[in-house]
């Protein structure tokens, strides 16, 4: 079986590595991939923002299965185009991906299907938003409707901040593009949890849960990022809570999508807040989370390629899932300046030495390889990952490996998993 993975970050490195472990897979291609992914897949250049260019790669490579990593190709309709051509592709159609690409759409969908989520108002103008604001307690959450690379959510402590957020989104001052729709939401408190399910359009099967660390700074301070680390343990969710979330949230969403004739095939990422009133949905994503996937997939013992293919062929209920008991952790090494602008092209030292630490896998998020030298190529550079019998053990291996890696301006958080460790 030949598999093509679209994307070029840590998530795609973890996907390629997991797919390659399948005894049925003899060829993995990644478009565009990156310097590190080249060690597990053949990388081919592509413009991920251009569906025609992606289709060109698909027709040249003729994979048996294509797996779409990032949200942009989904939003641009890559899956729709491939389905029209009768090609096997893992990922939702543009319409199904609206669960991620429009927050207003997702909130209305959840309301129609009584999926627990924060109270909200969808506003089409600044004036409408100002009026709706009166109905909410403080703090209040103001969200851009569309994709905003994690920059579209503002938690406002007072009314003035909320008014500024509303104005900034509608004028375009905040995101560089004027929003047509803004969602105002009740502020929820609790632990966040990333609950990902695979779906063949009918059935939802959960992956092991994970927790992301979105802020740049230790103790969850500073700017929001794409994610600075993630961990996964058996203790995060017991069987009953997993069943509850499946029944009231994930399977309900998959059933709702099928009933509305927009079946969801792919991975549905349920970003949850574990509130005092029970789990509630903060957001849906229509793709694998990053860095969560880097923590989740090393725990997978069953065949990932088989599971992805079963989703596309509508036979997920026959598929077996097995997971390594215990824990895993992924810590992101980023460039100085991230999430703002960063220097790139800096040589990375110590990768081979770090990979010697037992249980460690190093995923590359933004690197290039030239003349045998890995160099930085983005904000998030590496995801150093390990599995272990306990979270302490996994983190011990990760930080030991991290200590052997260096590049100019390397930054990483030393407190990944701190909430779980404090509780234990
Ligand atoms: P989202 O992109 O919608 O997941 O929002 C990004 C982050 O904002 C989440 O991971 C939460 O930390 C926070 N957030 C979003 N919605 C809410 C809410 N209703 N209450 C509290 N925090 C929220
Ligand atoms: N780690 C959060 C996300 O992938 O959206």
CSV table of N, CA and C in Angstrom, one decimal, residues 192 194 210-218 220 223-232 236 269 289-296 328-334 338 365 380-386 391 395 398-399 402 411-419:
chain,number,residue,atom,x,y,z
A,192,UNK,N,-8.7,21.6,30.3
A,192,UNK,CA,-9.0,21.3,28.9
A,192,UNK,C,-8.5,19.9,28.5
A,194,UNK,N,-8.1,17.3,24.9
A,194,UNK,CA,-8.3,17.0,23.5
A,194,UNK,C,-8.7,15.6,23.3
A,210,UNK,N,-5.6,13.5,25.2
A,210,UNK,CA,-4.3,14.3,25.3
A,210,UNK,C,-4.6,15.6,25.9
A,211,UNK,N,-3.6,16.3,26.5
A,211,UNK,CA,-3.8,17.7,26.9
A,211,UNK,C,-2.7,18.5,26.2
A,212,UNK,N,-3.1,19.6,25.7
A,212,UNK,CA,-2.1,20.5,25.0
A,212,UNK,C,-1.7,21.6,26.0
A,213,UNK,N,-0.6,22.3,25.7
A,213,UNK,CA,-0.2,23.5,26.4
A,213,UNK,C,0.0,24.6,25.4
A,214,UNK,N,-1.1,25.5,25.4
A,214,UNK,CA,-1.1,26.5,24.3
A,214,UNK,C,-0.2,27.7,24.5
A,215,UNK,N,0.0,28.1,25.8
A,215,UNK,CA,0.8,29.3,26.0
A,215,UNK,C,2.3,29.1,25.9
A,216,UNK,N,2.9,30.2,25.5
A,216,UNK,CA,4.4,30.1,25.2
A,216,UNK,C,5.2,29.9,26.5
A,217,UNK,N,4.6,30.4,27.7
A,217,UNK,CA,5.4,30.5,28.9
A,217,UNK,C,5.1,29.4,29.9
A,218,UNK,N,6.0,29.1,30.8
A,218,UNK,CA,5.8,28.2,31.9
A,218,UNK,C,4.7,28.7,32.8
A,220,UNK,N,1.6,28.4,32.1
A,220,UNK,CA,0.6,28.8,31.2
A,220,UNK,C,0.5,30.3,31.2
A,223,UNK,N,1.8,34.6,25.4
A,223,UNK,CA,1.0,34.5,24.2
A,223,UNK,C,0.6,33.1,23.9
A,224,UNK,N,-0.6,33.0,23.2
A,224,UNK,CA,-1.0,31.7,22.7
A,224,UNK,C,-0.2,31.3,21.5
A,225,UNK,N,0.1,30.0,21.4
A,225,UNK,CA,0.8,29.4,20.3
A,225,UNK,C,0.1,28.3,19.7
A,226,UNK,N,0.6,27.7,18.7
A,226,UNK,CA,0.0,26.5,18.1
A,226,UNK,C,0.0,25.3,19.1
A,227,UNK,N,0.8,25.4,20.1
A,227,UNK,CA,0.9,24.3,21.1
A,227,UNK,C,2.4,24.1,21.4
A,228,UNK,N,2.8,24.1,22.7
A,228,UNK,CA,4.2,24.0,23.2
A,228,UNK,C,4.5,22.6,23.7
A,229,UNK,N,3.5,21.7,23.8
A,229,UNK,CA,3.7,20.4,24.3
A,229,UNK,C,2.4,19.7,24.6
A,230,UNK,N,2.4,18.4,24.7
A,230,UNK,CA,1.2,17.7,25.0
A,230,UNK,C,1.6,16.4,25.7
A,231,UNK,N,0.6,15.8,26.4
A,231,UNK,CA,0.9,14.6,27.1
A,231,UNK,C,-0.4,13.7,27.0
A,232,UNK,N,-0.3,12.5,27.2
A,232,UNK,CA,-1.4,11.6,27.2
A,232,UNK,C,-1.2,10.5,28.3
A,236,UNK,N,-6.0,10.2,32.6
A,236,UNK,CA,-6.7,11.4,32.3
A,236,UNK,C,-8.2,11.2,32.2
A,269,UNK,N,-11.7,16.3,16.1
A,269,UNK,CA,-11.0,16.7,17.3
A,269,UNK,C,-12.0,17.5,18.1
A,289,UNK,N,-4.8,17.1,15.9
A,289,UNK,CA,-4.2,18.2,16.6
A,289,UNK,C,-2.7,18.1,16.5
A,290,UNK,N,-2.1,19.3,16.7
A,290,UNK,CA,-0.6,19.4,16.7
A,290,UNK,C,-0.3,20.3,17.9
A,291,UNK,N,0.4,19.8,18.9
A,291,UNK,CA,1.2,18.6,19.0
A,291,UNK,C,0.5,17.4,19.6
A,292,UNK,N,-0.8,17.4,19.9
A,292,UNK,CA,-1.4,16.2,20.5
A,292,UNK,C,-1.1,14.9,19.7
A,293,UNK,N,-1.2,15.0,18.4
A,293,UNK,CA,-0.9,13.8,17.6
A,293,UNK,C,0.5,13.2,17.8
A,294,UNK,N,1.4,14.1,18.1
A,294,UNK,CA,2.8,13.6,18.4
A,294,UNK,C,2.8,12.8,19.7
A,295,UNK,N,1.9,13.1,20.6
A,295,UNK,CA,1.9,12.4,21.9
A,295,UNK,C,1.0,11.1,21.8
A,296,UNK,N,0.0,11.2,20.9
A,296,UNK,CA,-1.0,10.1,20.8
A,296,UNK,C,-0.5,8.9,20.0
A,328,UNK,N,2.6,9.1,27.6
A,328,UNK,CA,3.5,9.7,26.6
A,328,UNK,C,3.5,11.2,26.8
A,329,UNK,N,4.6,11.8,26.4
A,329,UNK,CA,4.7,13.3,26.4
A,329,UNK,C,5.5,13.8,25.2
A,330,UNK,N,5.1,15.0,24.8
A,330,UNK,CA,5.8,15.6,23.7
A,330,UNK,C,6.1,17.0,24.1
A,331,UNK,N,7.4,17.4,24.0
A,331,UNK,CA,7.7,18.8,24.4
A,331,UNK,C,8.3,19.5,23.1
A,332,UNK,N,7.8,20.7,22.8
A,332,UNK,CA,8.1,21.4,21.6
A,332,UNK,C,9.3,22.2,21.8
A,333,UNK,N,10.3,22.1,20.9
A,333,UNK,CA,11.5,23.1,20.9
A,333,UNK,C,11.2,24.1,19.9
A,334,UNK,N,11.1,25.4,20.3
A,334,UNK,CA,10.7,26.4,19.4
A,334,UNK,C,11.9,27.4,19.2
A,338,UNK,N,9.2,33.0,18.7
A,338,UNK,CA,7.9,32.3,18.5
A,338,UNK,C,6.9,32.7,19.6
A,365,UNK,N,9.1,19.6,13.3
A,365,UNK,CA,8.0,20.5,12.9
A,365,UNK,C,8.4,21.4,11.9
A,380,UNK,N,8.0,26.6,15.4
A,380,UNK,CA,8.1,25.3,16.1
A,380,UNK,C,9.1,24.4,15.3
A,381,UNK,N,10.1,23.9,16.0
A,381,UNK,CA,11.2,23.3,15.3
A,381,UNK,C,11.1,21.7,15.4
A,382,UNK,N,11.0,21.3,16.7
A,382,UNK,CA,11.0,19.9,17.0
A,382,UNK,C,10.0,19.5,18.0
A,383,UNK,N,9.5,18.3,18.0
A,383,UNK,CA,8.6,17.8,19.0
A,383,UNK,C,9.3,16.5,19.6
A,384,UNK,N,9.9,16.7,20.8
A,384,UNK,CA,10.7,15.6,21.4
A,384,UNK,C,9.7,14.8,22.2
A,385,UNK,N,9.5,13.5,21.9
A,385,UNK,CA,8.4,12.7,22.4
A,385,UNK,C,9.0,11.4,23.0
A,386,UNK,N,8.3,10.9,24.1
A,386,UNK,CA,8.7,9.6,24.6
A,386,UNK,C,7.5,9.0,25.2
A,391,UNK,N,3.8,9.0,33.5
A,391,UNK,CA,4.1,10.3,32.9
A,391,UNK,C,5.5,10.8,33.3
A,395,UNK,N,8.3,11.9,30.7
A,395,UNK,CA,8.9,13.3,30.8
A,395,UNK,C,10.4,13.2,31.1
A,398,UNK,N,12.0,12.5,27.8
A,398,UNK,CA,11.9,13.7,26.9
A,398,UNK,C,12.9,14.8,27.3
A,399,UNK,N,13.0,15.1,28.6
A,399,UNK,CA,13.9,16.2,29.0
A,399,UNK,C,15.3,15.8,29.0
A,402,UNK,N,16.0,16.3,25.3
A,402,UNK,CA,16.0,17.7,25.0
A,402,UNK,C,17.3,18.3,25.4
A,411,UNK,N,14.0,27.5,22.6
A,411,UNK,CA,13.2,27.7,23.8
A,411,UNK,C,12.2,26.5,23.9
A,412,UNK,N,12.0,26.0,25.1
A,412,UNK,CA,11.0,25.0,25.4
A,412,UNK,C,10.5,25.2,26.8
A,413,UNK,N,9.3,24.7,27.1
A,413,UNK,CA,8.7,24.7,28.4
A,413,UNK,C,9.2,23.5,29.2
A,414,UNK,N,9.6,23.8,30.4
A,414,UNK,CA,10.1,22.7,31.3
A,414,UNK,C,9.0,22.2,32.2
A,415,UNK,N,7.7,22.6,32.0
A,415,UNK,CA,6.6,22.2,32.9
A,415,UNK,C,5.5,21.5,32.2
A,416,UNK,N,5.8,20.8,31.0
A,416,UNK,CA,4.8,20.1,30.3
A,416,UNK,C,4.3,19.0,31.3
A,417,UNK,N,3.0,18.8,31.3
A,417,UNK,CA,2.4,17.8,32.2
A,417,UNK,C,2.2,18.2,33.7
A,418,UNK,N,2.5,19.5,34.0
A,418,UNK,CA,2.6,19.9,35.4
A,418,UNK,C,1.2,19.7,36.1
A,419,UNK,N,0.1,19.9,35.4
A,419,UNK,CA,-1.2,19.8,36.0
A,419,UNK,C,-1.4,18.3,36.4
